Tab-separated table of C-alpha atoms and ligand atoms in Angstrom:
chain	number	residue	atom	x	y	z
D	1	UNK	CA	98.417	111.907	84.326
D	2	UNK	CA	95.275	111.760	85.501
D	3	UNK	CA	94.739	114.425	88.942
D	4	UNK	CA	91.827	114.765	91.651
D	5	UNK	CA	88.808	116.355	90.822
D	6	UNK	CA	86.346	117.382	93.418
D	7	UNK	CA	83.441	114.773	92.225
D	8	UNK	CA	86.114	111.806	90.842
D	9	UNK	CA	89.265	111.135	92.612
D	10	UNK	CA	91.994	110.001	90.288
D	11	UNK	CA	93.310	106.388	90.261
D	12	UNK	CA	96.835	107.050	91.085
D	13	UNK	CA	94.736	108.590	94.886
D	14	UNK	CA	92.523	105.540	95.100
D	15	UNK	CA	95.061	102.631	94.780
D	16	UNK	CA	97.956	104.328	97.093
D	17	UNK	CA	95.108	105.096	99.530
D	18	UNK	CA	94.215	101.730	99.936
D	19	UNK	CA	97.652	99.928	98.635
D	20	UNK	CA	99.105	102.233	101.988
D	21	UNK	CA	95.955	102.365	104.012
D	22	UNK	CA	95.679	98.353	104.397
D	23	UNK	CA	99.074	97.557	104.145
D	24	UNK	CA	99.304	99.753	107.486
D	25	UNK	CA	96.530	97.914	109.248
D	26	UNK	CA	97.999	94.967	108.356
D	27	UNK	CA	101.807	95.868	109.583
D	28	UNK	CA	100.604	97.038	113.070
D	29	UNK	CA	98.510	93.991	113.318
D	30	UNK	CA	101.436	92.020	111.927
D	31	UNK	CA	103.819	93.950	114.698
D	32	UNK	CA	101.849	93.089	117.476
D	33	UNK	CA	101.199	89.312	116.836
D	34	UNK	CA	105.031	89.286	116.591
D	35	UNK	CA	105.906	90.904	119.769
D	36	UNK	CA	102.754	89.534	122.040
D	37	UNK	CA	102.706	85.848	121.079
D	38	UNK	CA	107.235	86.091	120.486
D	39	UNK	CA	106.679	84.924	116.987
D	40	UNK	CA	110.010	86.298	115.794
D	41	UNK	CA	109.940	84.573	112.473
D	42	UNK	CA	107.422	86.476	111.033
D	43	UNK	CA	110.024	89.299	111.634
D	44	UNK	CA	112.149	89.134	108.071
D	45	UNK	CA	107.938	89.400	106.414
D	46	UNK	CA	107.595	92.246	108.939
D	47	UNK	CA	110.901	93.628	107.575
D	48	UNK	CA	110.765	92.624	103.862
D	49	UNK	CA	106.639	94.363	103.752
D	50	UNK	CA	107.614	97.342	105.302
D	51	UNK	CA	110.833	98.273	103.690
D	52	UNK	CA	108.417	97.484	99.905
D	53	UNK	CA	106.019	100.027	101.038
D	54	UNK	CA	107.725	102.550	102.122
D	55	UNK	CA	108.233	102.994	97.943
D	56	UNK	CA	104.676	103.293	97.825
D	57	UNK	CA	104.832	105.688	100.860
D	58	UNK	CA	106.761	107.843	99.078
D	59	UNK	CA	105.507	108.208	95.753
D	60	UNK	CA	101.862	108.948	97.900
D	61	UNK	CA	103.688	111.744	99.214
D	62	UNK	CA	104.860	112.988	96.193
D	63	UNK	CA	101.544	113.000	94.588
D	64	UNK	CA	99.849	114.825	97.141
D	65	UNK	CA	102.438	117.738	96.665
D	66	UNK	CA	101.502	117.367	93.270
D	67	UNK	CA	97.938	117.338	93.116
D	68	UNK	CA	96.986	118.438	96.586
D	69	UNK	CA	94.939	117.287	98.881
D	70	UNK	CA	91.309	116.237	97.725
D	71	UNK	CA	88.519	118.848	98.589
D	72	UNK	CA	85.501	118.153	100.174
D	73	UNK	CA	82.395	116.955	98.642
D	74	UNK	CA	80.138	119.404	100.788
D	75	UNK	CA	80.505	122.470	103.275
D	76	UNK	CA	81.016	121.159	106.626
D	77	UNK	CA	81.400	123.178	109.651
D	78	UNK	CA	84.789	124.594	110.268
D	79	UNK	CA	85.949	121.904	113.457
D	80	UNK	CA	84.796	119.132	111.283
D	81	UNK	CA	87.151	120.238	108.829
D	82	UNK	CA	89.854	121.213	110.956
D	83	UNK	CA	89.806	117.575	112.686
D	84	UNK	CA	89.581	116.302	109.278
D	85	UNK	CA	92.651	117.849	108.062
D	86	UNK	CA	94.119	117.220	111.312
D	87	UNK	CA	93.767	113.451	111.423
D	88	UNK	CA	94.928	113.211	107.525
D	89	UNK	CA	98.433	114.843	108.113
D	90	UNK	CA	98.899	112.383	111.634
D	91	UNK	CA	98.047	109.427	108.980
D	92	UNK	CA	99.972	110.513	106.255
D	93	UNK	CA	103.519	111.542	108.519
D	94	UNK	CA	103.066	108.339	110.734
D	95	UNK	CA	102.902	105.988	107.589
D	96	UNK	CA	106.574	107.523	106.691
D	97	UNK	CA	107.661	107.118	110.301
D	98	UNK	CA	106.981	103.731	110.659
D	99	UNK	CA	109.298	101.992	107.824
D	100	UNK	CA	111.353	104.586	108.280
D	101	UNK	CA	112.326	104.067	112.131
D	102	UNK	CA	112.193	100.476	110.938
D	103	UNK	CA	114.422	100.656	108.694
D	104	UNK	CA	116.420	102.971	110.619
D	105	UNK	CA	116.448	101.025	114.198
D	106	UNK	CA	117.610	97.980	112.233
D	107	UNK	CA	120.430	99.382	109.912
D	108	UNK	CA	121.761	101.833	112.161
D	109	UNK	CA	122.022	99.109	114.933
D	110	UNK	CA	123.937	97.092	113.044
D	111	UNK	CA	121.701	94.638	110.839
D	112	UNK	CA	121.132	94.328	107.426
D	113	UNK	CA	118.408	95.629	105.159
D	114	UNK	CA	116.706	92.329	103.157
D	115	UNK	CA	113.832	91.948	101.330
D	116	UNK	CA	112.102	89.021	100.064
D	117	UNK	CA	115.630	87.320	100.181
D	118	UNK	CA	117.215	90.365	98.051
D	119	UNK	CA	120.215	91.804	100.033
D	120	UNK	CA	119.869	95.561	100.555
D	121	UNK	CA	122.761	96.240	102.672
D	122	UNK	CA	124.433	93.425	105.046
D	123	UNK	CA	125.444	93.044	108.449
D	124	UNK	CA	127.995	95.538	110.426
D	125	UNK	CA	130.354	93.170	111.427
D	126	UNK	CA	133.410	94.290	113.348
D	127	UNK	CA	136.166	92.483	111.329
D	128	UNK	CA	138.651	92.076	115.453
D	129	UNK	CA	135.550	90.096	117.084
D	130	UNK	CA	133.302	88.916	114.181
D	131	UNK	CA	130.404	90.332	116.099
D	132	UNK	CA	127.652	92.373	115.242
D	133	UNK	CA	127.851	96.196	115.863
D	134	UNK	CA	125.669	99.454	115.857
D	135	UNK	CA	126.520	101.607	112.953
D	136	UNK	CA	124.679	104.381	115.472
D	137	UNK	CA	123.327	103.773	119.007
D	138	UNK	CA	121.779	106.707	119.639
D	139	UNK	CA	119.937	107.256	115.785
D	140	UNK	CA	119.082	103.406	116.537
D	141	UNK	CA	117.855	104.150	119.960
D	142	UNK	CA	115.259	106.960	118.551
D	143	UNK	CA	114.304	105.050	115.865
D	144	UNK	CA	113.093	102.326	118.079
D	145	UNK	CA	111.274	104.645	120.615
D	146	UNK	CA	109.393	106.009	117.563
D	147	UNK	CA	108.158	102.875	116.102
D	148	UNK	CA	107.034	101.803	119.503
D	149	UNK	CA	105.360	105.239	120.219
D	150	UNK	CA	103.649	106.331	116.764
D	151	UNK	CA	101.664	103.260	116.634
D	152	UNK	CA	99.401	104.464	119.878
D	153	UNK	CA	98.999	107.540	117.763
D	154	UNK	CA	98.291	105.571	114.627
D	155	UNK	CA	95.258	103.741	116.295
D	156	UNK	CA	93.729	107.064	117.735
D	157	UNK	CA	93.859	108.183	114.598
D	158	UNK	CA	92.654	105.593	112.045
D	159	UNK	CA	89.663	105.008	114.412
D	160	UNK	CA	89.029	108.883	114.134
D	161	UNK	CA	89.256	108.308	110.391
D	162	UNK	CA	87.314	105.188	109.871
D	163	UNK	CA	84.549	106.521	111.868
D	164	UNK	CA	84.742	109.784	110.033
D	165	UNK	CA	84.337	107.661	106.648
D	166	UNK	CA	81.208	105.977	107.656
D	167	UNK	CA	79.705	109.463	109.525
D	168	UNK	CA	79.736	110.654	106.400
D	169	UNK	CA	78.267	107.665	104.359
D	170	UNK	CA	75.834	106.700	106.994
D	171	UNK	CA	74.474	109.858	109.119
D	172	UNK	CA	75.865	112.657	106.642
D	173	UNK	CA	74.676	110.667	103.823
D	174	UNK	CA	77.046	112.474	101.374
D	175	UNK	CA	79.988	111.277	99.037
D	176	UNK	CA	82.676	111.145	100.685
D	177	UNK	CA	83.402	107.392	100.907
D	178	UNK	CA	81.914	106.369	97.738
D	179	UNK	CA	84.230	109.038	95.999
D	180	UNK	CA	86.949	106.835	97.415
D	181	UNK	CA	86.337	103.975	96.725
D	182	UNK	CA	86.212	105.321	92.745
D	183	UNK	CA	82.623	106.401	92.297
D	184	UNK	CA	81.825	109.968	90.718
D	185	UNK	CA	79.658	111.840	93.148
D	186	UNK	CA	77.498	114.768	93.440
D	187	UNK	CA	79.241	118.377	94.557
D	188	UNK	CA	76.444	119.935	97.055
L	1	HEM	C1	104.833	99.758	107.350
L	1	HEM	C2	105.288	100.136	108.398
L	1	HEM	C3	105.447	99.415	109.706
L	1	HEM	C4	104.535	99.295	110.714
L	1	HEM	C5	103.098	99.823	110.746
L	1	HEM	C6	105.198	98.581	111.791
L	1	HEM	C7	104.616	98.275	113.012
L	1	HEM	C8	105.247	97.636	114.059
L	1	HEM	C9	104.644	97.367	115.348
L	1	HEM	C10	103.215	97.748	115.764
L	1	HEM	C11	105.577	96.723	116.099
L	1	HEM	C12	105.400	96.243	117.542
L	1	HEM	C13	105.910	97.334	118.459
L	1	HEM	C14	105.851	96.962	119.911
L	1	HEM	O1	104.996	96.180	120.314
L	1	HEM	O2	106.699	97.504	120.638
L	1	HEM	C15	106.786	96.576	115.304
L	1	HEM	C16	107.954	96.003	115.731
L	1	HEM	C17	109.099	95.920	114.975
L	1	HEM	N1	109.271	96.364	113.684
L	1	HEM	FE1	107.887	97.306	112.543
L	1	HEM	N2	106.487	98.267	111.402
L	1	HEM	C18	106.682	98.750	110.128
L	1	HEM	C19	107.827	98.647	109.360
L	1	HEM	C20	109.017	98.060	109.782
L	1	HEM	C21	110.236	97.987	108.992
L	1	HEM	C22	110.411	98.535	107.576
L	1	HEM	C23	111.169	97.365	109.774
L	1	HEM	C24	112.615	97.037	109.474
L	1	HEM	C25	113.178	97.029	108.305
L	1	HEM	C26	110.537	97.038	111.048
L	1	HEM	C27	111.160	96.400	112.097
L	1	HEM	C28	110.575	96.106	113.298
L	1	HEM	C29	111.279	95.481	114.415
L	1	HEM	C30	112.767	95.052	114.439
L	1	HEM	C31	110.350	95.361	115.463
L	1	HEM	C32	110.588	94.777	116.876
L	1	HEM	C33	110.999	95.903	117.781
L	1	HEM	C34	111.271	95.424	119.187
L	1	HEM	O3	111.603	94.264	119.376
L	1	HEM	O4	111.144	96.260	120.097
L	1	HEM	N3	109.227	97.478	111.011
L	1	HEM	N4	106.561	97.143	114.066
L	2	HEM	C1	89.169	100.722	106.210
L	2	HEM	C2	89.826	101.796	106.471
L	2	HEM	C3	89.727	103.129	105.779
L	2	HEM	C4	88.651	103.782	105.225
L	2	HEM	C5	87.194	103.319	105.132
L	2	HEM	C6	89.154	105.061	104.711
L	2	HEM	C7	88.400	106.025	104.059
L	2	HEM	C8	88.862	107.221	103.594
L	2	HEM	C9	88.069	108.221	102.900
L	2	HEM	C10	86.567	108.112	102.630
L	2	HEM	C11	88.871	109.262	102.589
L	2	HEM	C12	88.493	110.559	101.842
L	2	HEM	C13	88.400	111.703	102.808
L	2	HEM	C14	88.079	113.008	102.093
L	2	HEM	O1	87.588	112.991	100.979
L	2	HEM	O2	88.325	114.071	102.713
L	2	HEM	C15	90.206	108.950	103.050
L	2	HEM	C16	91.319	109.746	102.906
L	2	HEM	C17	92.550	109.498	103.458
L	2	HEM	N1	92.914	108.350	104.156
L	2	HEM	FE1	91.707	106.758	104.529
L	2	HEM	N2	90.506	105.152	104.975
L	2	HEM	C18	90.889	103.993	105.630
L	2	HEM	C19	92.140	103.689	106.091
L	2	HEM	C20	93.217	104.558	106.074
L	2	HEM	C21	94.499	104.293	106.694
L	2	HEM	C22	94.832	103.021	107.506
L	2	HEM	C23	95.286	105.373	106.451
L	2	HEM	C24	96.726	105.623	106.867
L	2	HEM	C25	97.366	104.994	107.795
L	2	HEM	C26	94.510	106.334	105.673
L	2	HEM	C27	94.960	107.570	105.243
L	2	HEM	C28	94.224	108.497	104.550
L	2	HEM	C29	94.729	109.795	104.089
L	2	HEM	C30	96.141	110.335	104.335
L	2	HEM	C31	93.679	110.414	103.402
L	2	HEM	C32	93.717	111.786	102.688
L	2	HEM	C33	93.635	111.595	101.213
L	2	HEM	C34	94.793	110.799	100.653
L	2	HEM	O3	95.949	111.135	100.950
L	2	HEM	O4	94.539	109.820	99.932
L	2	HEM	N3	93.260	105.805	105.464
L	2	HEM	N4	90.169	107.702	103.668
């Protein structure tokens, strides 16, 4: 398989980049509609996205342990980098938080796991009362805290990131977005 190089980044890096990258955008923006404007039926989309991606979540992970992280196209100075390197490991553990703590908050307080219509896992129903319960309060109860708290993080951090992106293309003038969106660039 094809791995990162420092002027061409591979295609397996460049499609779960922006495969994860927009789907993210997209979920927070999706999460927020839902809870601001209480449009609760967009929840089992909400659900059925997130619980898809995480695959692609983890298989990004997997490939950076692989191939490790790309290197920079040019010397920059050593805060740059640090804040650089900084801001990537905040977006790449907060993109397995979120469907995780999803997925976690739902099953562990009792619902079921569906997506797209395809059962996962089903309901906890307590056979005595027929009613719904937690499979674990307290797991449930952290999972819930995190998926409301990471996403402040998240936008800190992806504005960080997207301004980075276009610092580079626009005042740096160097490679660094071009290279990912799949052009081979110059090494300095
Ligand atoms: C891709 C990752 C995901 C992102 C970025 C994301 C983002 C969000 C956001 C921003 C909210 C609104 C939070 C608030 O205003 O308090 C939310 C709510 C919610 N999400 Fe997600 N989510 C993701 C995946 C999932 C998954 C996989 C599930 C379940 C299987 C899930 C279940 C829920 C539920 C039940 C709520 C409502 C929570 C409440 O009522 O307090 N999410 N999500
Ligand atoms: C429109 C929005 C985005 C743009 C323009 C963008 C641009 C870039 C660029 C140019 C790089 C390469 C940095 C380098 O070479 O050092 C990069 C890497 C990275 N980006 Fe983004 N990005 C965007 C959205 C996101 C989002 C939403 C996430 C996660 C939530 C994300 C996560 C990452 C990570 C973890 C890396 C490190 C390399 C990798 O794992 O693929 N990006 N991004």
């Amino acid at each position: 398989m094809q791995t990162d190089t420092t002027s061409k980044l591979s295609h397996t890096t460049l499609a779960l980049h922006w495969i994860v990258g927009l789907t993210m955008i997209g979920m927070l923006a999706l999460g927020i509609i839902m809870e601001e404007f209480d449009m609760k039926y967009l929840m089992p989309w909400h659900k059925s996205i997130g619980i898809l991606i995480f695959a692609f979540v983890i298989a990004r992970v997997l490939w950076r342990i692989k191939n490790g992280w790309p290197k920079p196209v040019n010397q920059y100075k050593s805060y740059e980098q640090l804040l650089s390197k900084l801001v990537h490991w905040v977006l790449i553990v907060s993109t397995v938080l979120m469907p995780l703590s999803g997925i976690l908050m739902s099953y562990m307080g009792g619902n079921g796991l569906e997506m797209f219509g395809l059962e996962l896992a089903g309901r906890n129903i307590d056979a005595a009362t027929g009613e719904k319960v937690a499979r674990n309060k307290a797991l449930a109860g952290l999972a819930h805290s995190t998926h409301g708290i990471v996403p402040t993080v998240l936008y800190v951090a992806i504005a960080l990131h997207v301004v980075g992106a276009f610092k580079h293309h626009i005042v740096d003038k160097d490679g660094t977005l071009k290279r990912m969106i799949g052009k081979k660039v110059d090494i300095k």
